[in-house]
Amino acid sequence: MNIDKHLSDRAQRVRGSLGKQTSVPIPGLINLGSGTPDFPPPPHVFDAMRKAIDEGKAQYTAWTGIPELRAAIAAKLKRENGIDADPDSDILVTSGAQEALMITLMTLLNDGDHALTPSPHYDEYTRDANILGGTLIPVATTPESGFTINPADLEAAITPRTKAIVAVSPNNPTGTVLSEATMIEIGRIAVEHDLIVVADEIYEYYVFDGAKHVSMASLPGMRERTITINSFSKSVAMTGLRLGYVAAPAEFIEAMLPFHHAMMICAPVVSQYGGVAALTQPRDWFEPVLFEYDRRRHLWMSTLNEIGLGYTRPQGAYYVFVDIRPTGLTSAEFVKKIREEARLVFQPGTIGGGAGEGFIRAALTKASPEFEEGLERFKAFIKGLL
Ligand code: PLP
C-alpha cells in the first residue's frame, strides 16, 4: 500500500523528523548529552502521589487542573516570578511544557504565520510550527556573544506574518541566560510590533555564576502579551510524569482550552497531586542538586580548557555547548564518529538550527562515575583527532 497518499500534508511535513529512538540501553554507551535530569523527584512528591493513589484518584480532573494545583502555581508565580495570575482564569495545567508550547502555537499561528526565536533553539518549536503550517524563524546568535540575541537582529526579522517571539531562558541547547536588559528590549520590540512573547522558563532554577532568571511577564507592560510556559520536568525531575502549565491572560487560556481538551482532556491526575507537593514544600532539597550540577559544569569546563576546545560558559540550564570546529568535522559527523569510536552520545548543535553548526550539546545530567569516565573518553577521542 502506498501510505503517502493517506498521510495529511501536516504529517508529511514532519515525517521522519524525530529519527529512530533506541529504547534499550546499549552496554558501554555513555550518554553525555541527555536532557533528562539524573536525580529523582523529592520524597514529598512521591508521598503525595502515593496518597492520591491510595485515595483512589484516577478520574478526570477539571480541564484546567485541580484547584489546589492552580492555586499553588499562582502562589509560586507571585512569590518567585513576580507574575500575577488568577488561579481560576489565568492558569492551565498541561501534560508537560511540550503540550503547553504546542497549544500555545496552535492558539497563535495561522497557516503561513511566523514565530521568531533566538537560535540555536529547542528543536520542538520548529516541528510544532511546521505541523501547524507556520514557520519558526530562527534568528541566529553567535558564539562571540555567548549566543545572546542581539535585539536589533530580532527586530530586523519581523515581517507582516510575524505573530510571536519565543524566548527560552535559560536556553536549551546553549545554556544562555537572557539578561534583564535584553528581556526589556525584547519586550519593547513585542510592544512596538504588537507581538506576543512566549516565555519558556522550564530551566529557571538552573542558573550559575550568579546569573539571575527574569520572567518576561513580570516586566512592566508585558503581562498582557506574555504566555509563560513552565513544567515540573526539570524543576522537580518529573519528566515522565508529564506535568506542566501555561500562565497567560484569561482570554488566551480560554482560547487554548479546546486544544488542550482535544488532546488531553486534563493532565494526569496523580501527577497533579505530586505537583501540589512540589510547589508547596520548601525547595531546599534542590541545593545539593544544583551544587552537584555546578561541580559537573566546572569539570566539563576544565576538561575543555585542558584539551583546548572552546565553549560558551554556560550560565544556565544544564548544557555545555562545545565548539568542535577545530576538529574539522561537522556537528553531525562528530556526533556519529564519537558514538562509534568512543561510545559517547551527544546531540549535534544543529538540532537547534543552523547557527549551532560546529557545536555539540553536552549535558550535566550524568552521575559519577560514568560522568568522569565519559570525560576521560572524550579527552582521549579529541587528543586522537587534533
Ligand atoms: N521546553 C524546553 C526548552 C525543553 O528543553 C523541553 C525539554 O527538554 C521542553 C520544553 C519540554 O518539557 P516537558 O518535559 O515539560 O514537556
mmCIF file of C-alpha atoms and ligand atoms in Angstrom:
data_model
loop_
_atom_site.group_PDB
_atom_site.id
_atom_site.type_symbol
_atom_site.label_atom_id
_atom_site.label_comp_id
_atom_site.label_asym_id
_atom_site.label_seq_id
_atom_site.Cartn_x
_atom_site.Cartn_y
_atom_site.Cartn_z
ATOM 1 C CA MET A 1 0.000 0.000 0.000
ATOM 2 C CA ASN A 2 1.231 3.477 -0.788
ATOM 3 C CA ILE A 3 0.898 5.196 2.553
ATOM 4 C CA ASP A 4 1.907 8.601 1.152
ATOM 5 C CA LYS A 5 -1.465 9.328 -0.350
ATOM 6 C CA HIS A 6 -3.121 8.667 3.010
ATOM 7 C CA LEU A 7 -0.962 10.992 5.047
ATOM 8 C CA SER A 8 -2.050 14.560 5.627
ATOM 9 C CA ASP A 9 0.188 17.383 4.454
ATOM 10 C CA ARG A 10 0.730 18.064 8.134
ATOM 11 C CA ALA A 11 2.033 14.535 8.710
ATOM 12 C CA GLN A 12 4.207 14.722 5.597
ATOM 13 C CA ARG A 13 5.818 17.949 6.748
ATOM 14 C CA VAL A 14 7.228 16.394 9.925
ATOM 15 C CA ARG A 15 7.624 12.821 8.725
ATOM 16 C CA GLY A 16 10.923 11.336 9.891
ATOM 17 C CA SER A 17 11.864 14.459 11.839
ATOM 18 C CA LEU A 18 12.363 12.510 15.066
ATOM 19 C CA GLY A 19 14.645 9.761 13.799
ATOM 20 C CA LYS A 20 14.616 6.383 15.444
ATOM 21 C CA GLN A 21 14.683 6.019 19.210
ATOM 22 C CA THR A 22 16.631 3.197 20.815
ATOM 23 C CA SER A 23 14.647 2.174 23.853
ATOM 24 C CA VAL A 24 17.061 -0.371 25.290
ATOM 25 C CA PRO A 25 20.288 0.858 26.904
ATOM 26 C CA ILE A 26 23.307 -0.194 24.870
ATOM 27 C CA PRO A 27 26.070 -1.604 27.128
ATOM 28 C CA GLY A 28 29.158 0.556 27.212
ATOM 29 C CA LEU A 29 27.475 3.588 25.684
ATOM 30 C CA ILE A 30 27.563 6.720 27.875
ATOM 31 C CA ASN A 31 25.068 9.447 27.095
ATOM 32 C CA LEU A 32 26.791 12.724 27.921
ATOM 33 C CA GLY A 33 24.180 14.809 26.109
ATOM 34 C CA SER A 34 20.902 13.782 27.678
ATOM 35 C CA GLY A 35 18.195 16.313 28.568
ATOM 36 C CA THR A 36 16.799 14.186 31.382
ATOM 37 C CA PRO A 37 17.845 15.085 34.936
ATOM 38 C CA ASP A 38 19.529 12.155 36.700
ATOM 39 C CA PHE A 39 18.181 12.828 40.217
ATOM 40 C CA PRO A 40 14.824 11.579 41.492
ATOM 41 C CA PRO A 41 11.923 13.851 42.450
ATOM 42 C CA PRO A 42 11.999 14.677 46.193
ATOM 43 C CA PRO A 43 10.232 12.183 48.525
ATOM 44 C CA HIS A 44 7.317 14.531 49.299
ATOM 45 C CA VAL A 45 6.305 14.390 45.630
ATOM 46 C CA PHE A 46 6.131 10.596 45.694
ATOM 47 C CA ASP A 47 4.341 10.665 49.078
ATOM 48 C CA ALA A 48 1.651 12.952 47.653
ATOM 49 C CA MET A 49 1.246 10.770 44.580
ATOM 50 C CA ARG A 50 1.043 7.609 46.697
ATOM 51 C CA LYS A 51 -1.625 9.266 48.843
ATOM 52 C CA ALA A 52 -3.563 10.233 45.717
ATOM 53 C CA ILE A 53 -3.452 6.616 44.535
ATOM 54 C CA ASP A 54 -4.499 5.319 47.978
ATOM 55 C CA GLU A 55 -7.445 7.703 47.880
ATOM 56 C CA GLY A 56 -8.455 6.264 44.517
ATOM 57 C CA LYS A 57 -7.666 9.359 42.462
ATOM 58 C CA ALA A 58 -7.953 8.050 38.925
ATOM 59 C CA GLN A 59 -10.667 10.191 37.366
ATOM 60 C CA TYR A 60 -10.596 13.156 35.027
ATOM 61 C CA THR A 61 -9.932 16.392 36.835
ATOM 62 C CA ALA A 62 -11.144 19.859 35.885
ATOM 63 C CA TRP A 63 -9.843 20.507 32.362
ATOM 64 C CA THR A 64 -7.674 23.343 33.603
ATOM 65 C CA GLY A 65 -6.281 21.265 36.502
ATOM 66 C CA ILE A 66 -7.198 20.631 40.133
ATOM 67 C CA PRO A 67 -7.906 23.876 42.036
ATOM 68 C CA GLU A 68 -5.200 23.121 44.644
ATOM 69 C CA LEU A 69 -2.560 22.923 41.915
ATOM 70 C CA ARG A 70 -3.717 26.071 40.144
ATOM 71 C CA ALA A 71 -3.676 27.901 43.494
ATOM 72 C CA ALA A 72 -0.150 26.586 44.213
ATOM 73 C CA ILE A 73 1.041 27.653 40.742
ATOM 74 C CA ALA A 74 -0.446 31.142 41.161
ATOM 75 C CA ALA A 75 1.228 31.494 44.578
ATOM 76 C CA LYS A 76 4.557 30.313 43.136
ATOM 77 C CA LEU A 77 4.353 32.711 40.191
ATOM 78 C CA LYS A 78 3.667 35.608 42.539
ATOM 79 C CA ARG A 79 6.329 34.616 45.087
ATOM 80 C CA GLU A 80 9.179 33.635 42.774
ATOM 81 C CA ASN A 81 8.492 35.243 39.419
ATOM 82 C CA GLY A 82 6.647 38.467 40.207
ATOM 83 C CA ILE A 83 3.759 37.387 37.963
ATOM 84 C CA ASP A 84 0.132 37.994 38.928
ATOM 85 C CA ALA A 85 -2.097 35.172 37.688
ATOM 86 C CA ASP A 86 -5.643 34.413 38.752
ATOM 87 C CA PRO A 87 -5.764 30.658 39.557
ATOM 88 C CA ASP A 88 -9.335 30.437 38.236
ATOM 89 C CA SER A 89 -8.811 32.035 34.854
ATOM 90 C CA ASP A 90 -5.133 32.579 34.018
ATOM 91 C CA ILE A 91 -3.642 29.108 34.530
ATOM 92 C CA LEU A 92 -3.963 25.920 32.529
ATOM 93 C CA VAL A 93 -2.296 22.749 33.801
ATOM 94 C CA THR A 94 -0.882 20.704 30.907
ATOM 95 C CA SER A 95 0.871 17.417 30.192
ATOM 96 C CA GLY A 96 4.310 18.931 30.343
ATOM 97 C CA ALA A 97 5.692 22.037 28.695
ATOM 98 C CA GLN A 98 5.565 20.147 25.412
ATOM 99 C CA GLU A 99 1.780 20.216 25.314
ATOM 100 C CA ALA A 100 1.846 23.783 26.615
ATOM 101 C CA LEU A 101 4.009 25.007 23.762
ATOM 102 C CA MET A 102 2.004 23.144 21.108
ATOM 103 C CA ILE A 103 -1.350 24.532 22.283
ATOM 104 C CA THR A 104 0.228 27.963 22.597
ATOM 105 C CA LEU A 105 1.394 27.912 18.972
ATOM 106 C CA MET A 106 -1.955 26.417 17.890
ATOM 107 C CA THR A 107 -3.584 29.413 19.513
ATOM 108 C CA LEU A 108 -1.291 31.975 17.894
ATOM 109 C CA LEU A 109 -0.326 30.786 14.400
ATOM 110 C CA ASN A 110 -2.341 30.675 11.200
ATOM 111 C CA ASP A 111 -1.079 28.963 8.037
ATOM 112 C CA GLY A 112 1.938 30.912 6.824
ATOM 113 C CA ASP A 113 2.480 32.792 10.080
ATOM 114 C CA HIS A 114 5.878 33.190 11.684
ATOM 115 C CA ALA A 115 7.205 32.931 15.210
ATOM 116 C CA LEU A 116 10.725 34.235 15.800
ATOM 117 C CA THR A 117 13.206 32.708 18.167
ATOM 118 C CA PRO A 118 16.849 33.285 19.053
ATOM 119 C CA SER A 119 18.755 30.322 17.652
ATOM 120 C CA PRO A 120 20.217 27.734 18.438
ATOM 121 C CA HIS A 121 16.868 26.853 19.968
ATOM 122 C CA TYR A 122 14.830 23.959 21.336
ATOM 123 C CA ASP A 123 14.011 21.932 18.220
ATOM 124 C CA GLU A 124 10.421 21.099 19.145
ATOM 125 C CA TYR A 125 9.344 24.653 18.334
ATOM 126 C CA THR A 126 10.300 24.073 14.707
ATOM 127 C CA ARG A 127 8.287 20.872 14.453
ATOM 128 C CA ASP A 128 5.241 22.373 16.159
ATOM 129 C CA ALA A 129 5.202 25.358 13.823
ATOM 130 C CA ASN A 130 5.607 23.011 10.817
ATOM 131 C CA ILE A 131 2.712 20.837 11.940
ATOM 132 C CA LEU A 132 0.582 23.959 12.122
ATOM 133 C CA GLY A 133 1.573 25.196 8.667
ATOM 134 C CA GLY A 134 3.502 28.091 10.151
ATOM 135 C CA THR A 135 7.239 28.661 10.369
ATOM 136 C CA LEU A 136 9.587 29.109 13.247
ATOM 137 C CA ILE A 137 12.098 31.685 12.064
ATOM 138 C CA PRO A 138 15.451 31.146 13.781
ATOM 139 C CA VAL A 139 17.296 34.396 14.418
ATOM 140 C CA ALA A 140 20.950 33.437 14.628
ATOM 141 C CA THR A 141 23.062 34.238 17.653
ATOM 142 C CA THR A 142 26.822 33.822 17.713
ATOM 143 C CA PRO A 143 29.403 32.149 19.948
ATOM 144 C CA GLU A 144 31.162 35.507 20.294
ATOM 145 C CA SER A 145 28.105 36.964 22.048
ATOM 146 C CA GLY A 146 27.656 33.862 24.227
ATOM 147 C CA PHE A 147 24.665 33.036 21.996
ATOM 148 C CA THR A 148 22.772 36.016 23.383
ATOM 149 C CA ILE A 149 20.301 37.515 20.968
ATOM 150 C CA ASN A 150 21.020 40.928 19.555
ATOM 151 C CA PRO A 151 17.568 42.539 19.840
ATOM 152 C CA ALA A 152 18.204 44.527 16.639
ATOM 153 C CA ASP A 153 18.554 41.218 14.724
ATOM 154 C CA LEU A 154 15.267 40.040 16.177
ATOM 155 C CA GLU A 155 13.566 43.265 15.158
ATOM 156 C CA ALA A 156 15.024 43.071 11.643
ATOM 157 C CA ALA A 157 13.483 39.602 11.182
ATOM 158 C CA ILE A 158 9.925 40.831 11.797
ATOM 159 C CA THR A 159 7.593 40.626 8.803
ATOM 160 C CA PRO A 160 3.849 41.219 8.456
ATOM 161 C CA ARG A 161 3.457 37.466 9.127
ATOM 162 C CA THR A 162 5.246 37.558 12.486
ATOM 163 C CA LYS A 163 2.895 36.794 15.344
ATOM 164 C CA ALA A 164 5.131 35.899 18.240
ATOM 165 C CA ILE A 165 8.613 35.823 19.741
ATOM 166 C CA VAL A 166 9.625 32.655 21.544
ATOM 167 C CA ALA A 167 12.093 33.446 24.330
ATOM 168 C CA VAL A 168 13.594 30.470 26.144
ATOM 169 C CA SER A 169 15.772 31.408 29.118
ATOM 170 C CA PRO A 170 17.817 29.652 30.366
ATOM 171 C CA ASN A 171 18.197 28.220 26.892
ATOM 172 C CA ASN A 172 18.377 24.692 25.557
ATOM 173 C CA PRO A 173 20.849 23.908 23.932
ATOM 174 C CA THR A 174 23.228 26.829 24.578
ATOM 175 C CA GLY A 175 22.813 27.403 28.330
ATOM 176 C CA THR A 176 22.413 31.134 27.687
ATOM 177 C CA VAL A 177 20.529 33.190 30.264
ATOM 178 C CA LEU A 178 18.961 36.371 28.904
ATOM 179 C CA SER A 179 19.801 39.428 30.969
ATOM 180 C CA GLU A 180 17.079 41.704 32.259
ATOM 181 C CA ALA A 181 18.242 44.394 29.819
ATOM 182 C CA THR A 182 17.848 42.003 26.862
ATOM 183 C CA MET A 183 14.451 40.895 28.137
ATOM 184 C CA ILE A 184 13.358 44.521 28.377
ATOM 185 C CA GLU A 185 14.489 45.108 24.788
ATOM 186 C CA ILE A 186 12.624 42.020 23.552
ATOM 187 C CA GLY A 187 9.583 43.294 25.431
ATOM 188 C CA ARG A 188 9.897 46.704 23.822
ATOM 189 C CA ILE A 189 10.048 45.103 20.365
ATOM 190 C CA ALA A 190 6.984 42.994 21.153
ATOM 191 C CA VAL A 191 5.025 46.053 22.267
ATOM 192 C CA GLU A 192 6.099 48.196 19.295
ATOM 193 C CA HIS A 193 5.226 45.498 16.763
ATOM 194 C CA ASP A 194 2.207 44.220 18.693
ATOM 195 C CA LEU A 195 3.588 40.687 19.093
ATOM 196 C CA ILE A 196 3.025 38.037 21.743
ATOM 197 C CA VAL A 197 6.001 36.708 23.709
ATOM 198 C CA VAL A 198 6.097 33.004 24.512
ATOM 199 C CA ALA A 199 8.356 32.698 27.567
ATOM 200 C CA ASP A 200 9.566 29.142 28.144
ATOM 201 C CA GLU A 201 11.001 29.149 31.664
ATOM 202 C CA ILE A 202 11.401 25.452 32.353
ATOM 203 C CA TYR A 203 15.090 25.742 33.298
ATOM 204 C CA GLU A 204 14.545 28.688 35.658
ATOM 205 C CA TYR A 205 16.162 27.039 38.694
ATOM 206 C CA TYR A 206 19.334 26.074 36.839
ATOM 207 C CA VAL A 207 21.386 29.260 36.996
ATOM 208 C CA PHE A 208 25.097 29.547 37.750
ATOM 209 C CA ASP A 209 27.744 32.209 38.335
ATOM 210 C CA GLY A 210 25.173 34.493 39.973
ATOM 211 C CA ALA A 211 23.069 34.719 36.794
ATOM 212 C CA LYS A 212 19.507 35.792 37.517
ATOM 213 C CA HIS A 213 16.418 34.358 35.903
ATOM 214 C CA VAL A 214 13.989 37.100 34.879
ATOM 215 C CA SER A 215 10.389 36.350 33.942
ATOM 216 C CA MET A 216 9.167 38.237 30.893
ATOM 217 C CA ALA A 217 5.620 38.551 32.264
ATOM 218 C CA SER A 218 6.931 40.373 35.340
ATOM 219 C CA LEU A 219 8.302 43.267 33.278
ATOM 220 C CA PRO A 220 6.220 46.429 33.050
ATOM 221 C CA GLY A 221 3.512 46.174 30.390
ATOM 222 C CA MET A 222 4.394 42.575 29.458
ATOM 223 C CA ARG A 223 1.881 40.554 31.441
ATOM 224 C CA GLU A 224 -0.912 41.167 28.934
ATOM 225 C CA ARG A 225 1.166 39.971 25.965
ATOM 226 C CA THR A 226 3.190 37.148 27.513
ATOM 227 C CA ILE A 227 2.344 33.465 27.570
ATOM 228 C CA THR A 228 4.505 31.852 30.242
ATOM 229 C CA ILE A 229 5.283 28.158 29.886
ATOM 230 C CA ASN A 230 6.702 26.097 32.701
ATOM 231 C CA SER A 231 6.856 22.494 33.818
ATOM 232 C CA PHE A 232 7.822 20.079 36.556
ATOM 233 C CA SER A 233 10.119 18.070 34.262
ATOM 234 C CA LYS A 234 13.354 19.877 35.020
ATOM 235 C CA SER A 235 12.482 21.696 38.252
ATOM 236 C CA VAL A 236 11.398 18.514 40.077
ATOM 237 C CA ALA A 237 12.759 15.862 37.676
ATOM 238 C CA MET A 238 9.233 14.660 36.881
ATOM 239 C CA THR A 239 9.889 14.189 33.148
ATOM 240 C CA GLY A 240 7.849 11.009 32.781
ATOM 241 C CA LEU A 241 5.003 12.223 34.952
ATOM 242 C CA ARG A 242 4.058 14.754 32.287
ATOM 243 C CA LEU A 243 3.096 17.878 34.161
ATOM 244 C CA GLY A 244 3.426 21.499 33.133
ATOM 245 C CA TYR A 245 1.401 24.665 32.837
ATOM 246 C CA VAL A 246 0.644 27.819 30.933
ATOM 247 C CA ALA A 247 0.074 31.149 32.651
ATOM 248 C CA ALA A 248 -1.450 33.861 30.477
ATOM 249 C CA PRO A 249 -4.254 36.403 30.379
ATOM 250 C CA ALA A 250 -7.641 34.679 30.720
ATOM 251 C CA GLU A 251 -8.601 35.202 27.050
ATOM 252 C CA PHE A 252 -5.577 33.200 25.882
ATOM 253 C CA ILE A 253 -6.260 30.404 28.352
ATOM 254 C CA GLU A 254 -9.849 30.257 27.174
ATOM 255 C CA ALA A 255 -8.694 30.084 23.550
ATOM 256 C CA MET A 256 -6.248 27.255 24.344
ATOM 257 C CA LEU A 257 -8.724 25.154 26.245
ATOM 258 C CA PRO A 258 -10.317 23.412 23.219
ATOM 259 C CA PHE A 259 -6.857 22.317 22.008
ATOM 260 C CA HIS A 260 -5.935 21.045 25.460
ATOM 261 C CA HIS A 261 -9.276 19.283 25.724
ATOM 262 C CA ALA A 262 -8.933 17.727 22.282
ATOM 263 C CA MET A 263 -5.560 16.199 23.107
ATOM 264 C CA MET A 264 -5.595 15.543 26.856
ATOM 265 C CA ILE A 265 -8.913 16.499 28.495
ATOM 266 C CA CYS A 266 -6.790 17.059 31.598
ATOM 267 C CA ALA A 267 -3.236 16.493 32.809
ATOM 268 C CA PRO A 268 -2.537 13.180 34.600
ATOM 269 C CA VAL A 269 -4.377 13.322 37.928
ATOM 270 C CA VAL A 270 -1.816 11.596 40.168
ATOM 271 C CA SER A 271 0.952 13.810 38.798
ATOM 272 C CA GLN A 272 -1.135 16.870 39.625
ATOM 273 C CA TYR A 273 -1.131 15.920 43.312
ATOM 274 C CA GLY A 274 2.625 15.439 43.118
ATOM 275 C CA GLY A 275 2.808 18.919 41.585
ATOM 276 C CA VAL A 276 0.954 20.447 44.548
ATOM 277 C CA ALA A 277 3.510 18.924 46.939
ATOM 278 C CA ALA A 278 6.389 20.103 44.738
ATOM 279 C CA LEU A 279 5.182 23.697 44.868
ATOM 280 C CA THR A 280 4.058 23.896 48.471
ATOM 281 C CA GLN A 281 7.064 22.239 50.150
ATOM 282 C CA PRO A 282 10.427 24.007 50.540
ATOM 283 C CA ARG A 283 12.937 23.628 47.713
ATOM 284 C CA ASP A 284 15.990 23.203 49.953
ATOM 285 C CA TRP A 285 16.412 19.626 48.613
ATOM 286 C CA PHE A 286 17.442 21.230 45.312
ATOM 287 C CA GLU A 287 20.521 22.987 46.727
ATOM 288 C CA PRO A 288 22.779 19.876 46.706
ATOM 289 C CA VAL A 289 21.459 19.004 43.235
ATOM 290 C CA LEU A 290 22.454 22.384 41.852
ATOM 291 C CA PHE A 291 25.773 22.141 43.682
ATOM 292 C CA GLU A 292 26.468 18.791 42.007
ATOM 293 C CA TYR A 293 25.437 20.125 38.584
ATOM 294 C CA ASP A 294 27.773 23.054 39.106
ATOM 295 C CA ARG A 295 30.578 20.632 40.008
ATOM 296 C CA ARG A 296 29.975 18.777 36.736
ATOM 297 C CA ARG A 297 29.834 22.084 34.856
ATOM 298 C CA HIS A 298 33.266 23.008 36.218
ATOM 299 C CA LEU A 299 34.607 19.555 35.328
ATOM 300 C CA TRP A 300 33.357 19.971 31.769
ATOM 301 C CA MET A 301 34.927 23.411 31.517
ATOM 302 C CA SER A 302 38.303 22.306 32.930
ATOM 303 C CA THR A 303 38.331 19.286 30.604
ATOM 304 C CA LEU A 304 37.670 21.517 27.599
ATOM 305 C CA ASN A 305 40.296 24.032 28.737
ATOM 306 C CA GLU A 306 42.802 21.212 29.098
ATOM 307 C CA ILE A 307 42.265 19.856 25.591
ATOM 308 C CA GLY A 308 41.921 23.281 24.002
ATOM 309 C CA LEU A 309 38.324 23.186 22.826
ATOM 310 C CA GLY A 310 36.180 26.285 23.147
ATOM 311 C CA TYR A 311 32.714 26.560 24.646
ATOM 312 C CA THR A 312 30.334 29.228 25.750
ATOM 313 C CA ARG A 313 30.457 29.449 29.523
ATOM 314 C CA PRO A 314 27.055 28.011 30.412
ATOM 315 C CA GLN A 315 25.193 30.278 32.780
ATOM 316 C CA GLY A 316 22.000 28.321 32.906
ATOM 317 C CA ALA A 317 20.093 25.131 32.092
ATOM 318 C CA TYR A 318 22.323 22.053 32.254
ATOM 319 C CA TYR A 319 24.043 22.063 28.909
ATOM 320 C CA VAL A 320 27.519 22.897 27.689
ATOM 321 C CA PHE A 321 27.675 23.988 24.062
ATOM 322 C CA VAL A 322 31.045 22.732 22.898
ATOM 323 C CA ASP A 323 32.894 24.234 19.934
ATOM 324 C CA ILE A 324 34.151 21.299 17.870
ATOM 325 C CA ARG A 325 35.159 23.362 14.819
ATOM 326 C CA PRO A 326 38.917 22.726 15.385
ATOM 327 C CA THR A 327 38.263 19.036 14.596
ATOM 328 C CA GLY A 328 37.216 19.972 11.049
ATOM 329 C CA LEU A 329 34.107 17.820 11.397
ATOM 330 C CA THR A 330 30.529 18.975 11.102
ATOM 331 C CA SER A 331 28.309 18.573 14.154
ATOM 332 C CA ALA A 332 26.606 15.532 12.621
ATOM 333 C CA GLU A 333 29.907 13.893 11.605
ATOM 334 C CA PHE A 334 31.389 14.487 15.043
ATOM 335 C CA VAL A 335 28.415 13.008 16.883
ATOM 336 C CA LYS A 336 28.439 9.927 14.646
ATOM 337 C CA LYS A 337 32.186 9.401 14.953
ATOM 338 C CA ILE A 338 32.384 9.817 18.722
ATOM 339 C CA ARG A 339 29.480 7.434 19.171
ATOM 340 C CA GLU A 340 31.121 4.797 17.014
ATOM 341 C CA GLU A 341 34.671 5.218 18.264
ATOM 342 C CA ALA A 342 34.377 6.355 21.898
ATOM 343 C CA ARG A 343 30.868 5.085 22.641
ATOM 344 C CA LEU A 344 29.723 8.530 23.762
ATOM 345 C CA VAL A 345 26.393 10.135 22.903
ATOM 346 C CA PHE A 346 25.918 13.862 22.269
ATOM 347 C CA GLN A 347 23.369 15.990 20.445
ATOM 348 C CA PRO A 348 24.621 17.815 17.347
ATOM 349 C CA GLY A 349 24.435 21.587 17.833
ATOM 350 C CA THR A 350 22.446 21.760 14.604
ATOM 351 C CA ILE A 351 19.471 20.076 16.254
ATOM 352 C CA GLY A 352 18.525 23.609 17.272
ATOM 353 C CA GLY A 353 19.088 25.197 13.865
ATOM 354 C CA GLY A 354 21.980 26.025 11.542
ATOM 355 C CA ALA A 355 23.509 28.546 13.969
ATOM 356 C CA GLY A 356 24.643 25.559 16.040
ATOM 357 C CA GLU A 357 26.819 24.098 13.253
ATOM 358 C CA GLY A 358 30.280 23.311 14.558
ATOM 359 C CA PHE A 359 28.982 22.728 18.089
ATOM 360 C CA ILE A 360 27.683 19.803 20.100
ATOM 361 C CA ARG A 361 25.351 19.816 23.075
ATOM 362 C CA ALA A 362 26.899 18.181 26.115
ATOM 363 C CA ALA A 363 24.952 17.901 29.355
ATOM 364 C CA LEU A 364 25.472 17.815 33.116
ATOM 365 C CA THR A 365 22.951 15.051 33.627
ATOM 366 C CA LYS A 366 25.214 12.026 34.013
ATOM 367 C CA ALA A 367 26.200 10.895 37.519
ATOM 368 C CA SER A 368 29.615 9.705 38.716
ATOM 369 C CA PRO A 369 31.484 7.557 37.949
ATOM 370 C CA GLU A 370 30.123 7.341 34.378
ATOM 371 C CA PHE A 371 30.395 11.116 34.053
ATOM 372 C CA GLU A 372 34.147 11.128 34.773
ATOM 373 C CA GLU A 373 34.632 8.004 32.649
ATOM 374 C CA GLY A 374 32.816 9.791 29.798
ATOM 375 C CA LEU A 375 35.051 12.854 30.151
ATOM 376 C CA GLU A 376 38.168 10.673 30.023
ATOM 377 C CA ARG A 377 36.921 9.034 26.832
ATOM 378 C CA PHE A 378 36.071 12.463 25.402
ATOM 379 C CA LYS A 379 39.588 13.724 26.152
ATOM 380 C CA ALA A 380 41.224 10.690 24.564
ATOM 381 C CA PHE A 381 38.967 10.949 21.497
ATOM 382 C CA ILE A 382 39.785 14.640 20.959
ATOM 383 C CA LYS A 383 43.510 14.100 21.518
ATOM 384 C CA GLY A 384 43.379 11.432 18.816
ATOM 385 C CA LEU A 385 41.718 13.876 16.437
ATOM 386 C CA LEU A 386 43.731 17.080 16.927
HETATM 387 N N1 PLP B 1 10.997 23.446 26.535
HETATM 388 C C1 PLP B 1 12.334 23.246 26.530
HETATM 389 C C2 PLP B 1 13.225 24.424 26.299
HETATM 390 C C3 PLP B 1 12.868 21.960 26.724
HETATM 391 O O1 PLP B 1 14.193 21.777 26.732
HETATM 392 C C4 PLP B 1 11.977 20.866 26.930
HETATM 393 C C5 PLP B 1 12.500 19.506 27.134
HETATM 394 O O2 PLP B 1 13.660 19.221 27.121
HETATM 395 C C6 PLP B 1 10.595 21.128 26.934
HETATM 396 C C7 PLP B 1 10.144 22.423 26.733
HETATM 397 C C8 PLP B 1 9.608 20.017 27.158
HETATM 398 O O3 PLP B 1 9.477 19.771 28.535
HETATM 399 P P1 PLP B 1 8.364 18.860 29.196
HETATM 400 O O4 PLP B 1 9.016 17.609 29.640
HETATM 401 O O5 PLP B 1 7.841 19.662 30.343
HETATM 402 O O6 PLP B 1 7.292 18.611 28.191
#
